[in-house]
């Protein structure tokens, strides 16, 4: 079967239809069965060169993208702003255009500025995949989160998902809300009032400041890290107090007295937003999320790679 | 060519499938070390029917059956057309097995080349054979040759195509001009 998809970049989940997301999921399912076989590579993108431009720290996302690109047979260039001419004052467009002049077909970029990927897509002649832009979006994380829920619970539609923690600074939260709502899930955000954006209920999500109440409501709890690196002021008195009120512990889970699927996009701050016992429990699908990340990124790269600009 | 030409009627197709089944039984015996794999998307219909016929003739056989999609191994990705993968479903190790790939039409040979590469990602089979309902010989772009053939068609490379109609009641194969 052949289809024509209008998407040329993946800048965010906003703008993707349910059918786009389902296409990515079905393609990822196929890649996952390939990854579970004895030979994990395909030559699908063998004549493509992909640049991974990371202007911000990353472990999982960078490694996951690089692995996905290599599994698809693409040539890969890794760029980190720490060891580049960005330190000498080069602008983003100049940096990227210099890399593109070496015949690069696709750019995977993480950048601390919200909208950096959108800006780049408007000014350069290559396909862009957003690997996280400031507090804006992290589309592949949302896709792999929703795919993991679908894999665990059968479907996303109708499921109740609570996102707990630093919603204000989280691109994962925003992309997850867009993705889950598009797929028909009910979404709640939970955290201290200072870390919940004022107008978030306009996005059609519930808001709670009580984790026990949220756990009693949900099928899935996605625990977020406190993003101290993005916080320019104190949003709560201490990490200990935050952990007491919003940390997910075995005691809290047992009080909810139901089977809740536990997720975390990583990196985990054990003992702060989630206890080690919960993170490593049978209810946790944190490592499944990481595994699905490679298949989801292979699907996105494969689908975009078929339609060069 | 103006009128569509019926290459294979439903009756003839049933005869061909029975012939295929007998040929495979002759070569592969009780299928202890053989698997039939239908190539997505249209080889699957033929392969499923073939497996049913073999099971009727030789109910004691331990025939393994799978389905294979070659999309990720195509040689024309990023060249205009957009391809969506179908599901591969091979629930057994292909290591050291004799594999019979089944497809509806063999034309340029490129799909079969991609399918062989896709098959190798499941393991290293001992032998791979190819069975096709229609062999459009003289149109090959790669050195691929089938082991079992339903009918041979000597059509022009351009201006004509083979259409396989496959539904619950009727299975027919037509040679059509590209305008039809």
Short mmCIF file of C-alpha atoms in Angstrom, two decimals:
data_model
loop_
_atom_site.label_atom_id
_atom_site.label_comp_id
_atom_site.label_asym_id
_atom_site.label_seq_id
_atom_site.Cartn_x
_atom_site.Cartn_y
_atom_site.Cartn_z
CA UNK A 1 0.00 0.00 0.00
CA UNK A 2 1.21 3.48 -0.75
CA UNK A 3 0.02 6.71 0.80
CA UNK A 4 0.87 10.36 0.49
CA UNK A 5 1.57 12.01 3.81
CA UNK A 6 1.83 15.81 3.96
CA UNK A 7 4.29 15.86 6.85
CA UNK A 8 7.81 16.99 5.97
CA UNK A 9 9.15 17.77 9.44
CA UNK A 10 8.32 16.56 12.91
CA UNK A 11 8.35 19.79 14.88
CA UNK A 12 5.74 18.85 17.44
CA UNK A 13 2.71 16.70 18.12
CA UNK A 14 0.44 19.70 17.64
CA UNK A 15 -0.71 19.49 14.03
CA UNK A 16 -0.50 15.70 13.80
CA UNK A 17 -3.80 13.91 13.21
CA UNK A 18 -4.85 10.67 14.88
CA UNK A 19 -4.22 8.89 11.58
CA UNK A 20 -0.66 10.26 11.42
CA UNK A 21 0.00 8.97 14.93
CA UNK A 22 -1.56 5.57 14.20
CA UNK A 23 0.59 5.29 11.05
CA UNK A 24 3.70 5.96 13.15
CA UNK A 25 2.57 3.35 15.70
CA UNK A 26 1.90 0.68 13.06
CA UNK A 27 5.26 1.33 11.42
CA UNK A 28 6.93 1.19 14.84
CA UNK A 29 5.24 -2.18 15.51
CA UNK A 30 6.89 -3.53 12.36
CA UNK A 31 10.26 -2.15 13.39
CA UNK A 32 9.85 -3.59 16.87
CA UNK A 33 9.41 -7.09 15.47
CA UNK A 34 12.52 -6.50 13.36
CA UNK A 35 14.42 -5.35 16.46
CA UNK A 36 13.37 -8.50 18.30
CA UNK A 37 14.74 -10.72 15.52
CA UNK A 38 18.31 -11.94 15.09
CA UNK A 39 19.25 -9.26 12.50
CA UNK A 40 18.22 -5.81 13.71
CA UNK A 41 19.17 -3.69 10.71
CA UNK A 42 17.51 -2.67 7.46
CA UNK A 43 19.12 -0.69 4.65
CA UNK A 44 16.00 1.50 4.23
CA UNK A 45 17.83 4.86 4.65
CA UNK A 46 21.23 3.70 3.41
CA UNK A 47 21.63 6.68 1.07
CA UNK A 48 20.76 9.29 3.70
CA UNK A 49 22.99 11.27 6.02
CA UNK A 50 21.46 12.46 9.28
CA UNK A 51 22.96 15.06 11.61
CA UNK A 52 22.14 14.88 15.31
CA UNK A 53 22.56 18.42 16.63
CA UNK A 54 22.35 18.53 20.41
CA UNK A 55 22.63 22.01 21.88
CA UNK A 56 21.49 20.65 25.24
CA UNK A 57 22.44 17.60 27.31
CA UNK A 58 20.81 14.30 26.48
CA UNK A 59 21.49 10.63 27.07
CA UNK A 60 18.45 8.54 26.15
CA UNK A 61 17.14 10.65 23.27
CA UNK A 62 20.54 11.08 21.59
CA UNK A 63 21.51 7.43 21.93
CA UNK A 64 18.03 6.30 20.88
CA UNK A 65 18.04 8.48 17.74
CA UNK A 66 21.57 7.43 16.85
CA UNK A 67 20.71 3.76 17.25
CA UNK A 68 17.50 4.17 15.22
CA UNK A 69 19.44 5.92 12.42
CA UNK A 70 22.12 3.23 12.37
CA UNK A 71 19.53 0.44 12.42
CA UNK A 72 18.06 2.05 9.27
CA UNK A 73 21.45 2.10 7.58
CA UNK A 74 21.84 5.91 7.50
CA UNK A 75 25.16 7.70 7.88
CA UNK A 76 25.19 9.64 11.14
CA UNK A 77 26.97 12.81 12.25
CA UNK A 78 26.86 13.71 15.93
CA UNK A 79 27.25 17.29 16.97
CA UNK A 80 27.40 18.62 20.49
CA UNK A 81 27.44 22.35 21.21
CA UNK A 82 29.96 21.84 24.04
CA UNK A 83 32.75 21.01 21.61
CA UNK A 84 31.83 23.19 18.63
CA UNK A 85 32.19 26.65 17.12
CA UNK A 86 28.93 27.64 18.84
CA UNK A 87 31.20 28.44 21.76
CA UNK A 88 33.02 30.90 19.45
CA UNK A 89 29.83 32.82 18.70
CA UNK A 90 28.51 31.11 15.55
CA UNK A 91 24.76 31.53 14.97
CA UNK A 92 22.36 28.57 14.76
CA UNK A 93 21.65 29.05 11.05
CA UNK A 94 25.34 29.38 10.19
CA UNK A 95 26.18 26.25 12.18
CA UNK A 96 23.43 24.23 10.55
CA UNK A 97 24.04 25.53 7.03
CA UNK A 98 27.72 24.62 7.33
CA UNK A 99 26.76 21.10 8.31
CA UNK A 100 24.16 20.88 5.52
CA UNK A 101 26.72 21.96 2.92
CA UNK A 102 28.35 18.60 3.59
CA UNK A 103 25.26 17.00 1.96
CA UNK A 104 23.20 16.18 5.03
CA UNK A 105 19.59 15.18 4.33
CA UNK A 106 17.95 15.34 7.74
CA UNK A 107 18.56 17.13 11.02
CA UNK A 108 17.58 15.88 14.46
CA UNK A 109 17.90 18.82 16.84
CA UNK A 110 17.63 19.47 20.56
CA UNK A 111 17.86 23.09 21.58
CA UNK A 112 17.16 25.04 24.80
CA UNK A 113 15.11 27.69 22.96
CA UNK A 114 11.40 26.93 22.41
CA UNK A 115 10.61 27.19 18.69
CA UNK A 116 14.23 26.65 17.56
CA UNK A 117 13.21 23.72 15.33
CA UNK A 118 10.35 25.67 13.76
CA UNK A 119 12.77 28.54 13.07
CA UNK A 120 15.26 26.18 11.48
CA UNK A 121 12.61 24.49 9.33
CA UNK A 122 11.71 27.88 7.87
CA UNK A 123 15.27 28.84 7.03
CA UNK A 124 17.13 25.75 5.90
CA UNK A 125 16.65 23.17 3.18
CA UNK A 126 16.52 19.92 5.14
CA UNK A 127 14.01 17.89 7.06
CA UNK A 128 13.92 18.64 10.78
CA UNK A 129 12.99 16.37 13.65
CA UNK A 130 12.50 18.06 17.00
CA UNK A 131 14.30 16.14 19.75
CA UNK A 132 13.18 18.66 22.37
CA UNK A 133 13.09 22.46 22.12
CA UNK A 134 13.22 24.18 25.48
CA UNK A 135 9.89 24.04 27.32
CA UNK A 136 7.95 23.65 24.05
CA UNK A 137 7.67 20.09 22.65
CA UNK A 138 9.38 16.71 22.64
CA UNK A 139 7.29 14.86 20.06
CA UNK A 140 9.11 11.52 19.86
CA UNK A 141 8.94 11.16 23.66
CA UNK A 142 5.16 11.68 23.57
CA UNK A 143 4.82 9.17 20.74
CA UNK A 144 6.84 6.52 22.55
CA UNK A 145 4.91 7.18 25.78
CA UNK A 146 1.54 6.75 24.04
CA UNK A 147 2.84 3.72 22.14
CA UNK A 148 3.92 2.16 25.45
CA UNK A 149 0.46 2.77 26.95
CA UNK A 150 -1.14 1.20 23.86
CA UNK A 151 1.17 -1.78 24.13
CA UNK A 152 0.48 -2.21 27.86
CA UNK A 153 -3.25 -1.47 28.01
CA UNK A 154 -4.37 -2.38 24.48
CA UNK A 155 -5.39 1.13 23.49
CA UNK A 156 -5.01 4.76 24.49
CA UNK A 157 -8.57 5.84 23.74
CA UNK A 158 -10.60 6.19 26.95
CA UNK A 159 -7.65 5.64 29.28
CA UNK A 160 -7.06 8.05 32.17
CA UNK A 161 -3.52 9.39 32.32
CA UNK A 162 -2.12 11.65 35.03
CA UNK A 163 1.11 13.57 34.41
CA UNK A 164 2.73 14.43 37.73
CA UNK A 165 5.37 17.01 38.53
CA UNK A 166 6.97 20.01 36.88
CA UNK A 167 4.37 20.65 34.17
CA UNK A 168 5.41 24.30 33.82
CA UNK A 169 8.89 23.53 32.47
CA UNK A 170 8.14 20.22 30.77
CA UNK A 171 8.12 19.79 26.99
CA UNK A 172 7.29 16.13 27.65
CA UNK A 173 4.08 17.17 29.42
CA UNK A 174 2.95 19.46 26.60
CA UNK A 175 3.65 16.92 23.84
CA UNK A 176 2.02 14.16 25.92
CA UNK A 177 -1.11 16.24 26.41
CA UNK A 178 -1.40 16.90 22.65
CA UNK A 179 -0.75 13.26 21.80
CA UNK A 180 -2.99 11.66 24.42
CA UNK A 181 -5.88 14.03 23.72
CA UNK A 182 -5.60 13.36 19.98
CA UNK A 183 -5.79 9.63 20.69
CA UNK A 184 -8.87 10.02 22.90
CA UNK A 185 -7.38 9.64 26.39
CA UNK A 186 -8.46 11.67 29.41
CA UNK A 187 -5.56 13.66 30.83
CA UNK A 188 -4.95 15.13 34.28
CA UNK A 189 -1.94 17.12 35.42
CA UNK A 190 -0.92 17.02 39.05
CA UNK A 191 1.64 19.03 40.99
CA UNK A 192 2.12 22.09 43.17
CA UNK A 193 0.16 25.13 41.93
CA UNK A 194 3.44 26.93 41.18
CA UNK A 195 4.45 24.24 38.66
CA UNK A 196 1.12 24.04 36.82
CA UNK A 197 0.65 26.65 34.06
CA UNK A 198 -2.27 28.95 34.82
CA UNK A 199 -4.27 28.32 31.65
CA UNK A 200 -3.59 24.60 31.21
CA UNK A 201 -7.23 23.68 31.85
CA UNK A 202 -8.01 25.47 28.56
CA UNK A 203 -6.29 22.52 26.85
CA UNK A 204 -9.06 20.24 28.09
CA UNK A 205 -7.07 18.63 30.89
CA UNK A 206 -8.05 18.18 34.53
CA UNK A 207 -5.90 19.73 37.23
CA UNK A 208 -5.22 18.32 40.68
CA UNK A 209 -2.87 19.31 43.44
CA UNK A 210 -3.37 16.09 45.37
CA UNK A 211 -1.44 13.03 44.22
CA UNK A 212 -3.61 10.55 46.15
CA UNK A 213 -6.71 11.94 44.46
CA UNK A 214 -4.99 11.73 41.06
CA UNK A 215 -3.88 8.13 41.64
CA UNK A 216 -7.41 7.12 42.64
CA UNK A 217 -8.62 8.52 39.28
CA UNK A 218 -5.98 7.29 36.79
CA UNK A 219 -5.02 4.15 34.85
CA UNK A 220 -1.55 5.49 34.07
CA UNK A 221 0.77 7.78 36.06
CA UNK A 222 3.57 9.50 34.16
CA UNK A 223 6.03 10.88 36.69
CA UNK A 224 8.17 13.87 35.63
CA UNK A 225 11.48 15.08 36.95
CA UNK A 226 11.79 18.48 38.62
CA UNK A 227 13.71 20.51 36.04
CA UNK A 228 15.94 22.51 38.34
CA UNK A 229 18.07 23.66 35.37
CA UNK A 230 15.10 25.57 33.92
CA UNK A 231 13.89 27.06 37.21
CA UNK A 232 14.94 30.67 37.66
CA UNK A 233 13.24 30.93 41.06
CA UNK A 234 12.10 28.64 43.87
CA UNK A 235 8.75 27.04 43.11
CA UNK A 236 8.51 24.97 46.32
CA UNK A 237 10.21 25.13 49.73
CA UNK A 238 12.44 22.05 49.41
CA UNK A 239 12.91 18.87 47.39
CA UNK A 240 12.07 16.93 50.56
CA UNK A 241 8.72 18.67 50.90
CA UNK A 242 8.02 18.16 47.19
CA UNK A 243 8.87 14.49 47.55
CA UNK A 244 6.60 14.12 50.59
CA UNK A 245 3.64 15.59 48.69
CA UNK A 246 4.25 14.40 45.11
CA UNK A 247 6.74 11.55 45.31
CA UNK A 248 5.35 8.19 44.19
CA UNK A 249 6.06 5.55 46.83
CA UNK A 250 4.92 1.97 47.40
CA UNK A 251 2.76 3.13 50.33
CA UNK A 252 1.00 5.66 48.17
CA UNK A 253 0.43 3.15 45.38
CA UNK A 254 -0.97 0.58 47.78
CA UNK A 255 -3.37 3.22 49.18
CA UNK A 256 -4.73 3.68 45.65
CA UNK A 257 -5.46 -0.08 45.69
CA UNK A 258 -5.54 -0.53 41.90
CA UNK A 259 -3.25 -1.60 39.09
CA UNK A 260 -1.69 1.64 37.84
CA UNK A 261 0.78 1.63 34.99
CA UNK A 262 3.85 3.67 36.05
CA UNK A 263 5.86 5.67 33.52
CA UNK A 264 8.79 8.08 33.61
CA UNK A 265 10.51 9.74 30.63
CA UNK A 266 13.87 9.78 32.47
CA UNK A 267 16.26 10.76 33.80
CA UNK A 268 14.88 9.58 37.14
CA UNK A 269 15.73 11.34 40.37
CA UNK A 270 15.20 8.33 42.62
CA UNK A 271 13.76 9.28 45.97
CA UNK A 272 12.40 12.61 44.70
CA UNK A 273 9.49 12.12 42.24
CA UNK A 274 9.55 8.32 42.43
CA UNK A 275 10.99 5.80 44.88
CA UNK A 276 13.37 3.09 43.70
CA UNK A 277 10.90 0.40 44.75
CA UNK A 278 8.18 1.83 42.48
CA UNK A 279 10.55 2.59 39.58
CA UNK A 280 11.76 -1.02 39.60
CA UNK A 281 8.36 -2.61 40.32
CA UNK A 282 6.34 -4.86 38.01
CA UNK A 283 3.90 -2.00 37.42
CA UNK A 284 6.67 0.18 35.99
CA UNK A 285 7.10 0.25 32.19
CA UNK A 286 9.99 2.71 32.28
CA UNK A 287 12.39 0.40 30.44
CA UNK A 288 9.68 -0.57 27.94
CA UNK A 289 9.44 3.16 27.15
CA UNK A 290 13.16 3.25 26.40
CA UNK A 291 12.90 0.12 24.22
CA UNK A 292 9.93 1.52 22.32
CA UNK A 293 11.83 4.77 21.81
CA UNK A 294 14.12 3.16 19.23
CA UNK A 295 11.22 1.64 17.25
CA UNK A 296 9.22 4.90 17.34
CA UNK A 297 12.23 6.92 16.16
CA UNK A 298 12.92 4.40 13.41
CA UNK A 299 9.31 4.80 12.28
CA UNK A 300 9.51 8.61 12.27
CA UNK A 301 12.84 8.62 10.42
CA UNK A 302 11.60 6.04 7.90
CA UNK A 303 8.32 7.85 7.19
CA UNK A 304 9.99 11.26 6.84
CA UNK A 305 12.95 9.84 4.96
CA UNK A 306 10.67 8.69 2.15
CA UNK A 307 9.76 12.26 1.28
CA UNK A 308 12.91 14.31 0.93
CA UNK A 309 12.40 18.03 0.46
CA UNK B 1 -4.15 -4.38 -26.64
CA UNK B 2 -7.69 -3.11 -26.29
CA UNK B 3 -9.68 -5.92 -24.61
CA UNK B 4 -8.75 -7.29 -21.18
CA UNK B 5 -7.45 -10.82 -21.51
CA UNK B 6 -8.35 -13.43 -18.90
CA UNK B 7 -5.09 -15.19 -18.03
CA UNK B 8 -6.35 -17.43 -15.23
CA UNK B 9 -9.99 -18.26 -14.42
CA UNK B 10 -11.13 -19.32 -10.95
CA UNK B 11 -11.30 -22.94 -12.13
CA UNK B 12 -7.82 -22.83 -13.63
CA UNK B 13 -6.42 -21.15 -10.54
CA UNK B 14 -7.73 -23.98 -8.36
CA UNK B 15 -6.00 -26.46 -10.66
CA UNK B 16 -2.74 -24.50 -10.49
CA UNK B 17 -2.86 -24.38 -6.69
CA UNK B 18 -3.48 -28.14 -6.54
CA UNK B 19 -0.52 -28.65 -8.91
CA UNK B 20 1.63 -26.40 -6.68
CA UNK B 21 0.61 -28.45 -3.63
CA UNK B 22 1.53 -31.75 -5.31
CA UNK B 23 4.84 -30.34 -6.58
CA UNK B 24 5.75 -29.18 -3.07
CA UNK B 25 4.77 -32.53 -1.54
CA UNK B 26 6.93 -34.26 -4.17
CA UNK B 27 9.95 -32.06 -3.38
CA UNK B 28 9.52 -31.44 0.36
CA UNK B 29 7.85 -34.65 1.56
CA UNK B 30 6.29 -34.22 5.00
CA UNK B 31 7.45 -30.57 5.28
CA UNK B 32 9.36 -31.38 8.50
CA UNK B 33 12.07 -28.92 7.47
CA UNK B 34 10.09 -26.63 5.18
CA UNK B 35 8.12 -23.42 5.64
CA UNK B 36 5.83 -21.60 3.21
CA UNK B 37 6.02 -17.82 3.42
CA UNK B 38 3.52 -15.58 1.65
CA UNK B 39 4.88 -12.24 0.47
CA UNK B 40 2.88 -9.20 1.50
CA UNK B 41 0.56 -7.95 0.31
CA UNK B 42 -0.85 -10.14 -2.47
CA UNK B 43 1.22 -13.30 -2.20
CA UNK B 44 -0.44 -13.96 1.16
CA UNK B 45 -3.84 -14.90 -0.37
CA UNK B 46 -2.25 -17.47 -2.66
CA UNK B 47 -0.01 -18.85 0.11
CA UNK B 48 -2.91 -19.26 2.56
CA UNK B 49 -4.95 -21.13 -0.03
CA UNK B 50 -1.97 -23.31 -0.91
CA UNK B 51 -1.45 -24.20 2.76
CA UNK B 52 -5.14 -25.20 3.04
CA UNK B 53 -4.87 -27.44 -0.02
CA UNK B 54 -1.68 -29.11 1.25
CA UNK B 55 -3.39 -29.71 4.63
CA UNK B 56 -6.31 -31.39 2.82
CA UNK B 57 -4.05 -33.65 0.75
CA UNK B 58 -1.54 -34.37 3.48
CA UNK B 59 -3.18 -33.72 6.86
CA UNK B 60 -0.30 -35.31 8.80
CA UNK B 61 2.25 -32.81 7.46
CA UNK B 62 3.82 -30.36 9.91
CA UNK B 63 3.87 -27.40 7.56
CA UNK B 64 5.04 -24.07 8.94
CA UNK B 65 3.48 -20.90 7.53
CA UNK B 66 4.50 -17.25 7.75
CA UNK B 67 3.98 -13.88 6.09
CA UNK B 68 6.75 -11.50 5.08
CA UNK B 69 6.79 -7.78 4.30
CA UNK B 70 9.76 -6.38 2.37
CA UNK B 71 9.04 -2.63 2.62
CA UNK B 72 12.08 -1.77 4.78
CA UNK B 73 14.34 -3.54 2.26
CA UNK B 74 13.08 -1.90 -0.95
CA UNK B 75 15.65 -0.24 -3.22
CA UNK B 76 13.40 2.70 -4.16
CA UNK B 77 12.75 4.33 -0.77
CA UNK B 78 12.96 8.12 -0.94
CA UNK B 79 12.47 8.12 -4.71
CA UNK B 80 8.98 9.55 -4.95
CA UNK B 81 6.48 6.93 -3.89
CA UNK B 82 5.67 6.53 -0.19
CA UNK B 83 5.43 2.96 1.08
CA UNK B 84 3.63 1.79 4.17
CA UNK B 85 4.79 -1.49 5.66
CA UNK B 86 2.50 -4.47 6.19
CA UNK B 87 3.02 -6.91 9.00
CA UNK B 88 5.62 -9.65 8.89
CA UNK B 89 4.49 -12.65 10.88
CA UNK B 90 7.05 -15.44 11.16
CA UNK B 91 6.65 -17.21 14.49
CA UNK B 92 9.48 -19.70 13.97
CA UNK B 93 13.21 -19.64 13.38
CA UNK B 94 14.09 -19.76 9.70
CA UNK B 95 17.55 -21.04 10.57
CA UNK B 96 18.41 -24.11 8.45
CA UNK B 97 14.86 -24.36 7.04
CA UNK B 98 13.86 -24.77 3.40
CA UNK B 99 11.75 -21.71 2.61
CA UNK B 100 9.24 -21.43 -0.22
CA UNK B 101 8.43 -17.78 -0.94
CA UNK B 102 5.01 -17.37 -2.55
CA UNK B 103 3.94 -14.33 -4.58
CA UNK B 104 1.24 -13.54 -7.13
CA UNK B 105 3.20 -11.91 -9.98
CA UNK B 106 6.93 -11.95 -10.76
CA UNK B 107 7.80 -8.89 -12.84
CA UNK B 108 11.09 -6.99 -12.45
CA UNK B 109 12.34 -9.20 -9.61
CA UNK B 110 13.03 -6.23 -7.32
CA UNK B 111 10.32 -7.16 -4.77
CA UNK B 112 11.69 -10.69 -4.58
CA UNK B 113 15.22 -9.35 -4.08
CA UNK B 114 13.96 -7.17 -1.21
CA UNK B 115 11.98 -10.10 0.20
CA UNK B 116 15.06 -12.34 0.27
CA UNK B 117 16.93 -9.64 2.20
CA UNK B 118 13.96 -9.27 4.59
CA UNK B 119 13.86 -13.05 5.04
CA UNK B 120 17.54 -13.14 5.97
CA UNK B 121 16.81 -10.81 8.92
CA UNK B 122 14.92 -13.73 10.51
CA UNK B 123 17.88 -16.12 10.24
CA UNK B 124 19.88 -18.08 7.67
CA UNK B 125 17.70 -20.56 5.84
CA UNK B 126 19.19 -23.64 4.26
CA UNK B 127 17.49 -23.01 0.91
CA UNK B 128 15.05 -20.48 -0.57
CA UNK B 129 12.68 -21.27 -3.44
CA UNK B 130 10.27 -19.01 -5.27
CA UNK B 131 6.72 -19.87 -6.33
CA UNK B 132 4.68 -17.43 -8.44
CA UNK B 133 1.25 -17.54 -10.00
CA UNK B 134 2.27 -15.41 -12.99
CA UNK B 135 5.77 -15.08 -14.41
CA UNK B 136 6.11 -12.03 -16.67
CA UNK B 137 9.33 -13.33 -18.16
CA UNK B 138 11.55 -11.05 -20.29
CA UNK B 139 10.68 -8.15 -17.92
CA UNK B 140 13.29 -8.98 -15.30
CA UNK B 141 15.64 -6.23 -14.06
CA UNK B 142 17.53 -8.57 -11.72
CA UNK B 143 18.71 -12.15 -12.16
CA UNK B 144 15.75 -13.76 -10.33
CA UNK B 145 14.15 -16.97 -11.53
CA UNK B 146 11.15 -18.82 -10.07
CA UNK B 147 11.16 -22.52 -9.12
CA UNK B 148 7.40 -23.02 -9.48
CA UNK B 149 5.27 -21.12 -12.01
CA UNK B 150 1.50 -21.00 -12.58
CA UNK B 151 1.43 -19.39 -16.01
CA UNK B 152 4.03 -17.57 -18.09
CA UNK B 153 3.11 -14.26 -19.74
CA UNK B 154 5.16 -12.67 -22.50
CA UNK B 155 3.81 -9.14 -22.22
CA UNK B 156 5.32 -5.82 -23.28
CA UNK B 157 7.24 -4.03 -20.55
CA UNK B 158 5.16 -0.91 -20.87
CA UNK B 159 1.52 -0.37 -21.58
CA UNK B 160 0.28 -3.56 -19.93
CA UNK B 161 -0.16 -4.84 -16.42
CA UNK B 162 -1.35 -7.99 -14.71
CA UNK B 163 -4.27 -7.64 -12.30
CA UNK B 164 -5.07 -10.32 -9.75
CA UNK B 165 -8.64 -10.23 -8.44
CA UNK B 166 -8.97 -12.13 -5.21
CA UNK B 167 -12.17 -12.26 -3.19
CA UNK B 168 -14.13 -14.93 -1.34
CA UNK B 169 -16.06 -16.08 -4.41
CA UNK B 170 -13.79 -15.47 -7.36
CA UNK B 171 -10.08 -15.46 -8.02
CA UNK B 172 -9.05 -14.39 -11.51
CA UNK B 173 -5.97 -13.00 -13.19
CA UNK B 174 -6.27 -10.49 -16.06
CA UNK B 175 -3.86 -8.91 -18.51
CA UNK B 176 -4.91 -5.29 -18.99
CA UNK B 177 -3.67 -2.28 -20.86
CA UNK B 178 -2.48 0.48 -18.52
CA UNK B 179 -5.40 2.67 -19.59
CA UNK B 180 -7.82 0.18 -18.00
#
